[in-house]
Every structure is written in C-alpha cells, then in structure tokens.
Amino acid sequence: MICLASATRSRRRATRSASSRTRPRRGARPGVQAAWRSEGTQMIASKAALTPEIIQLHELYAFVLATNEVLEDAPRLQNRITVQAARAIRWKLFEAVCWGDGNGKPLGFMNSPALVTVAAEGGQTATTIVAANILKMMARLFEMPGGNPMWLANRDTIPQLGLMTIGNNAAYLPINQALTGSPFKNILAGDPLLFNEHCQTLGTKGDIVLADLSGYALATKQGGGIDFAASIHLFFDQNLTAFRWILRAGGQPYLSGPVAAAKGASSKSHFVALASR
C-alpha cells in the first residue's frame, strides 16, 4: 500500500494543539500585489486579503491487546503489531484527507467547497474515461510555483487509461523506475500517477482526481509523530498486554473555494475531480 501522504511534501506541522492558518477567500485573488511604477511616483500599498482559519486537531488511535503467552512465544509479534498499527493509522489519515467530513476528523478535499468537478462529455459511455476528460481536468488545476500536482486513481481505471491516447501519443506511461530514478512508477499526461484504494471505483466521482497536495494544510501536534504506550496492568488479571498508538492531526484545503482565473471564465482549484459517468 502506498502512503500518499508521505509521497508529497504537503505536510504542515502545527506549533500548538490547534493551529491558526490563513487561506485566500473564495474566488479572491491573493492580496499581495505587484505593480509597475514610473520614476519618482509614490508606491501604492496592497493589503493581504486573508481569512484566519483554525485547524482543530483530532485524535486518531490504534488500540491492540495481545496475550503475554503469545508475546513470549513469538518475540517478533510486538514489532509486527507496531508496523501494522502505523499502516492502519496512515490509511485512516489519508482516507480523511480525501473524504473526511470535518466532523471529528480532517475535512477532505473531496468534501471541500474548494473542489472543482469536471462534467462528463456529452453522450459519454458509462464507466469510461476519455482523453477529453483528462485534458479538461488539467485545464482546471490551480498550479502554483513549487506545487506538486499528481493524479490519484483507483486501479479499476487502468484498462481505460492504458489504451488512452492524446493525439498520436500514449497518455499513460508506466515507466521503468530503475532507469529513470523517479519515485513514481506511472505518468499520466506528464504528471505522476498514484494508484490507490482511497479513490472510488471506475465511473464514480472520485475514481480519478488531479490534486496538488501542497494545497492541503495538514497539521499535527507540536513535534508531530505518533505517541506510543504499552501497559501490562490494564488487563493484569487476564495476562494481557495493551498497546496504544495516538496521532493528533487535523487538516483542510487552503482554499475555501475555487479561484477565479486571471484570464478566462473557468475557475481553478488545487483539487479537480471527474463527475460520475
């Protein structure tokens, strides 16, 4: 399983239990502006139009019991339990980054007002993805310098993407990682493609998403990381050892809504999905 959260540099760590963030207002252009000036004329100041936001941290945990007999007979079991707990927490965290409703968990980009949804083509067959879908999704991405746009897709989409062409060129390129040195094994229309089980099945909104995860504010407690504790006392009379892992995290997209284009009528966002077909 690929940990999508660690595949990008989008993580932002909080310095307190709740982190104060700022993000552009819906449809507003950034408040910091640049302007030309003639020699000797006065500069005109612009004011940053940013709205403060509080990202509340939520508790994500794994709690596991194991008999002391098993731990004694299988000395590697505790290490295996630790590895599996970390995987379970990573899975739940990125599931919330994608689909969280913001109630006791992060607000996922798929449930955020910032999401842009591209409509299917007229007369498009159900459970298909066509080149026009991909190109229109690319056109709606709000890409900033230093961003890391990538495609996120369910493996159910492979039969569609594998046969897709743009002009005379293949849109989907499974590349040889050993030769390229790239951390990504797949490329779609020039951007990295990560297959995962967080995306929906083929034909459903969310089966393929173009995302720049640097546009997502993910905060953890000061120092970050997962807190671990073990106790032989909690279930002493049952000869059980209790293991507990806790991660406190919160998050939401930086944008509160799609951004108006500098030129053109189509709004843009860090997160672009294809509508159900």
PDB file of C-alpha atoms in Angstrom:
ATOM      1  CA  MET A   1       0.000   0.000   0.000  1.00  0.00           C
ATOM      2  CA  ILE A   2       1.417   3.417  -0.970  1.00  0.00           C
ATOM      3  CA  CYS A   3       1.295   6.079   1.718  1.00  0.00           C
ATOM      4  CA  LEU A   4       0.090   9.021  -0.345  1.00  0.00           C
ATOM      5  CA  ALA A   5       0.551  11.459   2.491  1.00  0.00           C
ATOM      6  CA  SER A   6       4.279  10.748   2.588  1.00  0.00           C
ATOM      7  CA  ALA A   7       4.604  10.765  -1.195  1.00  0.00           C
ATOM      8  CA  THR A   8       4.314  14.549  -1.236  1.00  0.00           C
ATOM      9  CA  ARG A   9       5.740  17.450   0.669  1.00  0.00           C
ATOM     10  CA  SER A  10       2.352  18.764   1.656  1.00  0.00           C
ATOM     11  CA  ARG A  11       2.557  18.160   5.403  1.00  0.00           C
ATOM     12  CA  ARG A  12       2.369  21.268   7.566  1.00  0.00           C
ATOM     13  CA  ARG A  13       3.045  20.780  11.268  1.00  0.00           C
ATOM     14  CA  ALA A  14       1.220  22.757  13.951  1.00  0.00           C
ATOM     15  CA  THR A  15       3.052  24.551  16.743  1.00  0.00           C
ATOM     16  CA  ARG A  16       0.153  24.318  19.181  1.00  0.00           C
ATOM     17  CA  SER A  17      -2.700  21.935  19.868  1.00  0.00           C
ATOM     18  CA  ALA A  18      -4.796  23.956  17.412  1.00  0.00           C
ATOM     19  CA  SER A  19      -3.011  25.655  14.534  1.00  0.00           C
ATOM     20  CA  SER A  20      -4.027  29.072  13.197  1.00  0.00           C
ATOM     21  CA  ARG A  21      -3.914  29.185   9.391  1.00  0.00           C
ATOM     22  CA  THR A  22      -4.745  31.732   6.741  1.00  0.00           C
ATOM     23  CA  ARG A  23      -6.169  30.955   3.343  1.00  0.00           C
ATOM     24  CA  PRO A  24      -7.459  33.049   0.415  1.00  0.00           C
ATOM     25  CA  ARG A  25     -11.118  33.964   0.437  1.00  0.00           C
ATOM     26  CA  ARG A  26     -13.353  32.180  -2.003  1.00  0.00           C
ATOM     27  CA  GLY A  27     -12.882  33.471  -5.529  1.00  0.00           C
ATOM     28  CA  ALA A  28     -10.479  36.173  -4.358  1.00  0.00           C
ATOM     29  CA  ARG A  29      -7.056  36.847  -5.829  1.00  0.00           C
ATOM     30  CA  PRO A  30      -4.138  36.966  -3.397  1.00  0.00           C
ATOM     31  CA  GLY A  31      -3.951  40.290  -1.569  1.00  0.00           C
ATOM     32  CA  VAL A  32      -0.208  40.762  -2.117  1.00  0.00           C
ATOM     33  CA  GLN A  33       0.089  42.562  -5.453  1.00  0.00           C
ATOM     34  CA  ALA A  34       2.930  43.792  -7.657  1.00  0.00           C
ATOM     35  CA  ALA A  35       2.699  46.915  -9.841  1.00  0.00           C
ATOM     36  CA  TRP A  36       4.753  48.953 -12.301  1.00  0.00           C
ATOM     37  CA  ARG A  37       5.842  52.434 -11.235  1.00  0.00           C
ATOM     38  CA  SER A  38       7.260  55.444 -13.009  1.00  0.00           C
ATOM     39  CA  GLU A  39      10.365  57.059 -11.550  1.00  0.00           C
ATOM     40  CA  GLY A  40       9.577  59.353  -8.643  1.00  0.00           C
ATOM     41  CA  THR A  41       5.942  58.326  -8.237  1.00  0.00           C
ATOM     42  CA  GLN A  42       4.556  57.050  -4.949  1.00  0.00           C
ATOM     43  CA  MET A  43       4.058  53.339  -4.361  1.00  0.00           C
ATOM     44  CA  ILE A  44       0.529  52.180  -3.517  1.00  0.00           C
ATOM     45  CA  ALA A  45       0.297  49.535  -0.810  1.00  0.00           C
ATOM     46  CA  SER A  46      -1.883  46.452  -1.118  1.00  0.00           C
ATOM     47  CA  LYS A  47      -3.349  44.640   1.868  1.00  0.00           C
ATOM     48  CA  ALA A  48      -3.290  40.877   2.199  1.00  0.00           C
ATOM     49  CA  ALA A  49      -6.913  39.683   1.947  1.00  0.00           C
ATOM     50  CA  LEU A  50      -6.570  36.564   4.042  1.00  0.00           C
ATOM     51  CA  THR A  51      -9.075  34.966   6.370  1.00  0.00           C
ATOM     52  CA  PRO A  52      -7.712  33.329   9.556  1.00  0.00           C
ATOM     53  CA  GLU A  53      -8.737  29.714   9.998  1.00  0.00           C
ATOM     54  CA  ILE A  54      -8.295  27.403  12.957  1.00  0.00           C
ATOM     55  CA  ILE A  55      -7.416  23.785  12.239  1.00  0.00           C
ATOM     56  CA  GLN A  56      -8.637  21.679  15.128  1.00  0.00           C
ATOM     57  CA  LEU A  57      -6.556  18.619  15.875  1.00  0.00           C
ATOM     58  CA  HIS A  58      -8.403  15.305  16.228  1.00  0.00           C
ATOM     59  CA  GLU A  59      -7.281  12.080  17.858  1.00  0.00           C
ATOM     60  CA  LEU A  60      -6.649   9.027  15.700  1.00  0.00           C
ATOM     61  CA  TYR A  61      -5.705   5.887  17.596  1.00  0.00           C
ATOM     62  CA  ALA A  62      -4.971   2.178  17.392  1.00  0.00           C
ATOM     63  CA  PHE A  63      -5.558   0.049  20.494  1.00  0.00           C
ATOM     64  CA  VAL A  64      -4.419  -3.592  20.446  1.00  0.00           C
ATOM     65  CA  LEU A  65      -4.412  -6.378  23.042  1.00  0.00           C
ATOM     66  CA  ALA A  66      -2.104  -9.411  22.961  1.00  0.00           C
ATOM     67  CA  THR A  67      -1.714 -12.256  25.420  1.00  0.00           C
ATOM     68  CA  ASN A  68       1.609 -12.425  27.191  1.00  0.00           C
ATOM     69  CA  GLU A  69       1.889 -16.077  26.192  1.00  0.00           C
ATOM     70  CA  VAL A  70       1.782 -15.130  22.515  1.00  0.00           C
ATOM     71  CA  LEU A  71       4.299 -12.294  23.022  1.00  0.00           C
ATOM     72  CA  GLU A  72       6.679 -14.674  24.792  1.00  0.00           C
ATOM     73  CA  ASP A  73       6.308 -17.423  22.196  1.00  0.00           C
ATOM     74  CA  ALA A  74       6.562 -15.047  19.210  1.00  0.00           C
ATOM     75  CA  PRO A  75       9.109 -12.358  20.116  1.00  0.00           C
ATOM     76  CA  ARG A  76       8.741 -10.614  16.745  1.00  0.00           C
ATOM     77  CA  LEU A  77       4.995 -10.176  17.173  1.00  0.00           C
ATOM     78  CA  GLN A  78       5.261  -6.858  19.011  1.00  0.00           C
ATOM     79  CA  ASN A  79       7.292  -5.370  16.154  1.00  0.00           C
ATOM     80  CA  ARG A  80       4.753  -6.678  13.651  1.00  0.00           C
ATOM     81  CA  ILE A  81       1.889  -5.190  15.663  1.00  0.00           C
ATOM     82  CA  THR A  82       3.692  -1.830  15.672  1.00  0.00           C
ATOM     83  CA  VAL A  83       4.171  -1.918  11.889  1.00  0.00           C
ATOM     84  CA  GLN A  84       0.532  -2.830  11.301  1.00  0.00           C
ATOM     85  CA  ALA A  85      -0.674  -0.092  13.673  1.00  0.00           C
ATOM     86  CA  ALA A  86       1.336   2.512  11.764  1.00  0.00           C
ATOM     87  CA  ARG A  87      -0.132   1.301   8.472  1.00  0.00           C
ATOM     88  CA  ALA A  88      -3.658   1.401   9.858  1.00  0.00           C
ATOM     89  CA  ILE A  89      -3.178   4.965  11.118  1.00  0.00           C
ATOM     90  CA  ARG A  90      -1.693   6.126   7.799  1.00  0.00           C
ATOM     91  CA  TRP A  91      -4.624   4.580   5.940  1.00  0.00           C
ATOM     92  CA  LYS A  92      -7.230   6.266   8.141  1.00  0.00           C
ATOM     93  CA  LEU A  93      -5.413   9.604   7.967  1.00  0.00           C
ATOM     94  CA  PHE A  94      -5.251   9.800   4.192  1.00  0.00           C
ATOM     95  CA  GLU A  95      -8.789   8.466   3.867  1.00  0.00           C
ATOM     96  CA  ALA A  96      -9.807  11.522   5.906  1.00  0.00           C
ATOM     97  CA  VAL A  97      -7.598  13.822   3.810  1.00  0.00           C
ATOM     98  CA  CYS A  98      -9.561  12.593   0.787  1.00  0.00           C
ATOM     99  CA  TRP A  99     -13.068  12.045   2.139  1.00  0.00           C
ATOM    100  CA  GLY A 100     -13.276  13.399   5.696  1.00  0.00           C
ATOM    101  CA  ASP A 101     -16.388  15.406   6.584  1.00  0.00           C
ATOM    102  CA  GLY A 102     -14.582  17.654   9.080  1.00  0.00           C
ATOM    103  CA  ASN A 103     -16.637  16.277  11.981  1.00  0.00           C
ATOM    104  CA  GLY A 104     -14.144  14.796  14.441  1.00  0.00           C
ATOM    105  CA  LYS A 105     -11.668  14.317  11.611  1.00  0.00           C
ATOM    106  CA  PRO A 106      -9.950  16.419   8.912  1.00  0.00           C
ATOM    107  CA  LEU A 107     -12.006  17.966   6.112  1.00  0.00           C
ATOM    108  CA  GLY A 108     -11.199  16.005   2.961  1.00  0.00           C
ATOM    109  CA  PHE A 109     -10.652  17.746  -0.345  1.00  0.00           C
ATOM    110  CA  MET A 110     -13.422  15.680  -1.976  1.00  0.00           C
ATOM    111  CA  ASN A 111     -15.941  17.139   0.507  1.00  0.00           C
ATOM    112  CA  SER A 112     -14.485  20.638   0.428  1.00  0.00           C
ATOM    113  CA  PRO A 113     -16.091  23.659  -1.292  1.00  0.00           C
ATOM    114  CA  ALA A 114     -12.691  24.103  -2.980  1.00  0.00           C
ATOM    115  CA  LEU A 115     -13.196  21.017  -5.167  1.00  0.00           C
ATOM    116  CA  VAL A 116     -13.726  21.573  -8.895  1.00  0.00           C
ATOM    117  CA  THR A 117     -15.768  18.885 -10.654  1.00  0.00           C
ATOM    118  CA  VAL A 118     -15.399  18.457 -14.421  1.00  0.00           C
ATOM    119  CA  ALA A 119     -18.529  17.200 -16.175  1.00  0.00           C
ATOM    120  CA  ALA A 120     -18.519  14.107 -18.366  1.00  0.00           C
ATOM    121  CA  GLU A 121     -18.617  14.586 -22.127  1.00  0.00           C
ATOM    122  CA  GLY A 122     -21.969  14.706 -23.824  1.00  0.00           C
ATOM    123  CA  GLY A 123     -23.050  11.165 -24.694  1.00  0.00           C
ATOM    124  CA  GLN A 124     -20.058   9.651 -22.914  1.00  0.00           C
ATOM    125  CA  THR A 125     -20.488   5.941 -22.230  1.00  0.00           C
ATOM    126  CA  ALA A 126     -20.882   4.953 -18.584  1.00  0.00           C
ATOM    127  CA  THR A 127     -17.793   3.759 -16.677  1.00  0.00           C
ATOM    128  CA  THR A 128     -15.353   5.248 -19.152  1.00  0.00           C
ATOM    129  CA  ILE A 129     -12.584   7.842 -19.062  1.00  0.00           C
ATOM    130  CA  VAL A 130     -11.735   9.631 -22.302  1.00  0.00           C
ATOM    131  CA  ALA A 131      -8.868  11.909 -23.270  1.00  0.00           C
ATOM    132  CA  ALA A 132     -11.140  14.966 -23.207  1.00  0.00           C
ATOM    133  CA  ASN A 133     -11.861  14.297 -19.519  1.00  0.00           C
ATOM    134  CA  ILE A 134      -8.155  14.311 -18.704  1.00  0.00           C
ATOM    135  CA  LEU A 135      -7.403  17.454 -20.710  1.00  0.00           C
ATOM    136  CA  LYS A 136     -10.319  19.384 -19.182  1.00  0.00           C
ATOM    137  CA  MET A 137      -9.248  18.348 -15.682  1.00  0.00           C
ATOM    138  CA  MET A 138      -5.726  19.629 -16.394  1.00  0.00           C
ATOM    139  CA  ALA A 139      -7.185  22.929 -17.598  1.00  0.00           C
ATOM    140  CA  ARG A 140      -8.936  23.464 -14.236  1.00  0.00           C
ATOM    141  CA  LEU A 141      -5.907  22.831 -11.994  1.00  0.00           C
ATOM    142  CA  PHE A 142      -4.712  25.817  -9.962  1.00  0.00           C
ATOM    143  CA  GLU A 143      -0.965  25.307 -10.103  1.00  0.00           C
ATOM    144  CA  MET A 144       1.448  27.484  -8.141  1.00  0.00           C
ATOM    145  CA  PRO A 145       5.257  27.617  -8.373  1.00  0.00           C
ATOM    146  CA  GLY A 146       6.679  24.861  -6.202  1.00  0.00           C
ATOM    147  CA  GLY A 147       3.477  22.812  -6.368  1.00  0.00           C
ATOM    148  CA  ASN A 148       3.370  19.036  -6.763  1.00  0.00           C
ATOM    149  CA  PRO A 149       0.407  18.097  -8.953  1.00  0.00           C
ATOM    150  CA  MET A 150      -0.300  14.382  -9.316  1.00  0.00           C
ATOM    151  CA  TRP A 151      -3.044  12.060 -10.436  1.00  0.00           C
ATOM    152  CA  LEU A 152      -4.750   9.833  -7.867  1.00  0.00           C
ATOM    153  CA  ALA A 153      -6.752   6.942  -9.285  1.00  0.00           C
ATOM    154  CA  ASN A 154      -8.324   3.614  -8.438  1.00  0.00           C
ATOM    155  CA  ARG A 155      -6.728   0.627 -10.184  1.00  0.00           C
ATOM    156  CA  ASP A 156     -10.109  -0.026 -11.789  1.00  0.00           C
ATOM    157  CA  THR A 157      -9.203   2.827 -14.161  1.00  0.00           C
ATOM    158  CA  ILE A 158      -6.140   1.059 -15.628  1.00  0.00           C
ATOM    159  CA  PRO A 159      -7.978  -0.556 -18.590  1.00  0.00           C
ATOM    160  CA  GLN A 160      -9.254   2.912 -19.554  1.00  0.00           C
ATOM    161  CA  LEU A 161      -6.003   4.794 -19.052  1.00  0.00           C
ATOM    162  CA  GLY A 162      -3.809   2.103 -20.586  1.00  0.00           C
ATOM    163  CA  LEU A 163      -5.461   2.448 -24.011  1.00  0.00           C
ATOM    164  CA  MET A 164      -5.846   6.235 -23.961  1.00  0.00           C
ATOM    165  CA  THR A 165      -4.034   8.419 -26.484  1.00  0.00           C
ATOM    166  CA  ILE A 166      -3.695  12.177 -26.832  1.00  0.00           C
ATOM    167  CA  GLY A 167      -3.081  12.833 -30.494  1.00  0.00           C
ATOM    168  CA  ASN A 168      -0.693  10.085 -31.571  1.00  0.00           C
ATOM    169  CA  ASN A 169       0.888   9.723 -28.136  1.00  0.00           C
ATOM    170  CA  ALA A 170       0.027   7.395 -25.279  1.00  0.00           C
ATOM    171  CA  ALA A 171      -1.425   9.364 -22.374  1.00  0.00           C
ATOM    172  CA  TYR A 172      -0.461   6.764 -19.752  1.00  0.00           C
ATOM    173  CA  LEU A 173       3.177   5.733 -19.437  1.00  0.00           C
ATOM    174  CA  PRO A 174       4.237   3.046 -16.973  1.00  0.00           C
ATOM    175  CA  ILE A 175       7.936   3.878 -16.760  1.00  0.00           C
ATOM    176  CA  ASN A 176      10.955   1.875 -15.661  1.00  0.00           C
ATOM    177  CA  GLN A 177      11.783   3.267 -12.229  1.00  0.00           C
ATOM    178  CA  ALA A 178      15.275   1.763 -12.193  1.00  0.00           C
ATOM    179  CA  LEU A 179      16.199   3.608 -15.392  1.00  0.00           C
ATOM    180  CA  THR A 180      14.620   6.954 -14.610  1.00  0.00           C
ATOM    181  CA  GLY A 181      15.355   7.216 -10.897  1.00  0.00           C
ATOM    182  CA  SER A 182      11.853   8.602 -10.409  1.00  0.00           C
ATOM    183  CA  PRO A 183       9.979   7.770  -7.180  1.00  0.00           C
ATOM    184  CA  PHE A 184       6.826   7.393  -9.301  1.00  0.00           C
ATOM    185  CA  LYS A 185       6.184   4.325 -11.436  1.00  0.00           C
ATOM    186  CA  ASN A 186       3.445   5.807 -13.616  1.00  0.00           C
ATOM    187  CA  ILE A 187       2.925   9.026 -15.567  1.00  0.00           C
ATOM    188  CA  LEU A 188      -0.356  10.365 -16.956  1.00  0.00           C
ATOM    189  CA  ALA A 189      -0.277  13.323 -19.348  1.00  0.00           C
ATOM    190  CA  GLY A 190       3.056  14.453 -17.906  1.00  0.00           C
ATOM    191  CA  ASP A 191       2.217  14.283 -14.195  1.00  0.00           C
ATOM    192  CA  PRO A 192       2.843  11.449 -11.694  1.00  0.00           C
ATOM    193  CA  LEU A 193       0.055   8.924 -11.263  1.00  0.00           C
ATOM    194  CA  LEU A 194      -0.516   7.037  -7.999  1.00  0.00           C
ATOM    195  CA  PHE A 195      -2.978   4.161  -7.892  1.00  0.00           C
ATOM    196  CA  ASN A 196      -4.624   3.630  -4.523  1.00  0.00           C
ATOM    197  CA  GLU A 197      -7.701   2.284  -2.768  1.00  0.00           C
ATOM    198  CA  HIS A 198      -8.823   5.663  -1.439  1.00  0.00           C
ATOM    199  CA  CYS A 199     -10.220   6.592  -4.858  1.00  0.00           C
ATOM    200  CA  GLN A 200     -13.665   5.385  -5.900  1.00  0.00           C
ATOM    201  CA  THR A 201     -14.331   2.623  -8.397  1.00  0.00           C
ATOM    202  CA  LEU A 202     -14.471   3.360 -12.134  1.00  0.00           C
ATOM    203  CA  GLY A 203     -17.395   5.539 -13.206  1.00  0.00           C
ATOM    204  CA  THR A 204     -17.920   7.128  -9.786  1.00  0.00           C
ATOM    205  CA  LYS A 205     -16.922  10.679  -8.892  1.00  0.00           C
ATOM    206  CA  GLY A 206     -13.526  10.359  -7.263  1.00  0.00           C
ATOM    207  CA  ASP A 207     -12.279   7.446  -9.398  1.00  0.00           C
ATOM    208  CA  ILE A 208      -9.608   9.770 -10.770  1.00  0.00           C
ATOM    209  CA  VAL A 209      -8.516  13.082  -9.228  1.00  0.00           C
ATOM    210  CA  LEU A 210      -5.908  15.649 -10.218  1.00  0.00           C
ATOM    211  CA  ALA A 211      -4.543  17.001  -6.943  1.00  0.00           C
ATOM    212  CA  ASP A 212      -1.806  19.335  -5.782  1.00  0.00           C
ATOM    213  CA  LEU A 213      -1.439  18.235  -2.171  1.00  0.00           C
ATOM    214  CA  SER A 214       0.681  21.287  -1.370  1.00  0.00           C
ATOM    215  CA  GLY A 215      -2.737  22.993  -1.386  1.00  0.00           C
ATOM    216  CA  TYR A 216      -3.816  20.949   1.637  1.00  0.00           C
ATOM    217  CA  ALA A 217      -2.987  22.121   5.174  1.00  0.00           C
ATOM    218  CA  LEU A 218      -2.251  19.055   7.290  1.00  0.00           C
ATOM    219  CA  ALA A 219      -1.379  19.845  10.902  1.00  0.00           C
ATOM    220  CA  THR A 220      -0.176  17.640  13.750  1.00  0.00           C
ATOM    221  CA  LYS A 221       0.648  18.417  17.353  1.00  0.00           C
ATOM    222  CA  GLN A 222       3.948  20.093  18.182  1.00  0.00           C
ATOM    223  CA  GLY A 223       6.758  17.663  17.429  1.00  0.00           C
ATOM    224  CA  GLY A 224       4.454  15.510  15.304  1.00  0.00           C
ATOM    225  CA  GLY A 225       4.692  11.755  15.275  1.00  0.00           C
ATOM    226  CA  ILE A 226       2.707   9.001  16.947  1.00  0.00           C
ATOM    227  CA  ASP A 227       2.571   8.617  20.733  1.00  0.00           C
ATOM    228  CA  PHE A 228       3.048   5.036  21.886  1.00  0.00           C
ATOM    229  CA  ALA A 229       2.317   3.429  25.243  1.00  0.00           C
ATOM    230  CA  ALA A 230       2.108  -0.158  26.500  1.00  0.00           C
ATOM    231  CA  SER A 231       0.682  -1.494  29.744  1.00  0.00           C
ATOM    232  CA  ILE A 232       0.674  -4.878  31.458  1.00  0.00           C
ATOM    233  CA  HIS A 233      -1.512  -3.520  34.274  1.00  0.00           C
ATOM    234  CA  LEU A 234      -4.741  -2.650  32.454  1.00  0.00           C
ATOM    235  CA  PHE A 235      -5.698  -6.311  31.978  1.00  0.00           C
ATOM    236  CA  PHE A 236      -3.361  -7.763  34.597  1.00  0.00           C
ATOM    237  CA  ASP A 237      -5.867 -10.396  35.744  1.00  0.00           C
ATOM    238  CA  GLN A 238      -6.206 -11.674  32.156  1.00  0.00           C
ATOM    239  CA  ASN A 239      -2.447 -11.762  31.474  1.00  0.00           C
ATOM    240  CA  LEU A 240      -2.841  -9.353  28.552  1.00  0.00           C
ATOM    241  CA  THR A 241      -0.605  -6.512  27.361  1.00  0.00           C
ATOM    242  CA  ALA A 242      -2.281  -3.436  25.939  1.00  0.00           C
ATOM    243  CA  PHE A 243      -0.636  -1.399  23.173  1.00  0.00           C
ATOM    244  CA  ARG A 244      -1.841   2.085  22.241  1.00  0.00           C
ATOM    245  CA  TRP A 245      -0.813   4.467  19.474  1.00  0.00           C
ATOM    246  CA  ILE A 246      -2.230   8.013  19.169  1.00  0.00           C
ATOM    247  CA  LEU A 247      -1.809  10.565  16.383  1.00  0.00           C
ATOM    248  CA  ARG A 248      -3.387  14.018  16.731  1.00  0.00           C
ATOM    249  CA  ALA A 249      -3.970  15.583  13.342  1.00  0.00           C
ATOM    250  CA  GLY A 250      -6.272  17.970  11.528  1.00  0.00           C
ATOM    251  CA  GLY A 251      -6.474  19.399   8.058  1.00  0.00           C
ATOM    252  CA  GLN A 252      -8.385  21.123   5.288  1.00  0.00           C
ATOM    253  CA  PRO A 253      -7.628  22.630   1.863  1.00  0.00           C
ATOM    254  CA  TYR A 254      -6.047  26.063   1.971  1.00  0.00           C
ATOM    255  CA  LEU A 255      -8.613  27.384  -0.495  1.00  0.00           C
ATOM    256  CA  SER A 256     -12.143  27.929   0.748  1.00  0.00           C
ATOM    257  CA  GLY A 257     -13.429  27.755  -2.828  1.00  0.00           C
ATOM    258  CA  PRO A 258     -12.275  27.685  -6.455  1.00  0.00           C
ATOM    259  CA  VAL A 259     -10.124  30.616  -7.546  1.00  0.00           C
ATOM    260  CA  ALA A 260     -11.207  32.917 -10.383  1.00  0.00           C
ATOM    261  CA  ALA A 261      -8.873  32.736 -13.356  1.00  0.00           C
ATOM    262  CA  ALA A 262      -6.674  35.743 -14.088  1.00  0.00           C
ATOM    263  CA  LYS A 263      -7.792  35.458 -17.725  1.00  0.00           C
ATOM    264  CA  GLY A 264     -10.766  33.374 -18.761  1.00  0.00           C
ATOM    265  CA  ALA A 265     -14.055  32.314 -17.222  1.00  0.00           C
ATOM    266  CA  SER A 266     -13.168  28.909 -15.751  1.00  0.00           C
ATOM    267  CA  SER A 267     -12.371  28.795 -12.047  1.00  0.00           C
ATOM    268  CA  LYS A 268      -9.488  26.660 -10.834  1.00  0.00           C
ATOM    269  CA  SER A 269      -8.520  24.679  -7.742  1.00  0.00           C
ATOM    270  CA  HIS A 270      -5.764  22.519  -6.266  1.00  0.00           C
ATOM    271  CA  PHE A 271      -8.229  19.604  -6.448  1.00  0.00           C
ATOM    272  CA  VAL A 272     -10.072  18.575  -9.592  1.00  0.00           C
ATOM    273  CA  ALA A 273     -12.355  15.528  -9.888  1.00  0.00           C
ATOM    274  CA  LEU A 274     -14.263  13.946 -12.757  1.00  0.00           C
ATOM    275  CA  ALA A 275     -18.035  13.712 -12.363  1.00  0.00           C
ATOM    276  CA  SER A 276     -19.810  10.367 -12.271  1.00  0.00           C
ATOM    277  CA  ARG A 277     -20.441   8.748 -15.627  1.00  0.00           C
TER     278      ARG A 277
END
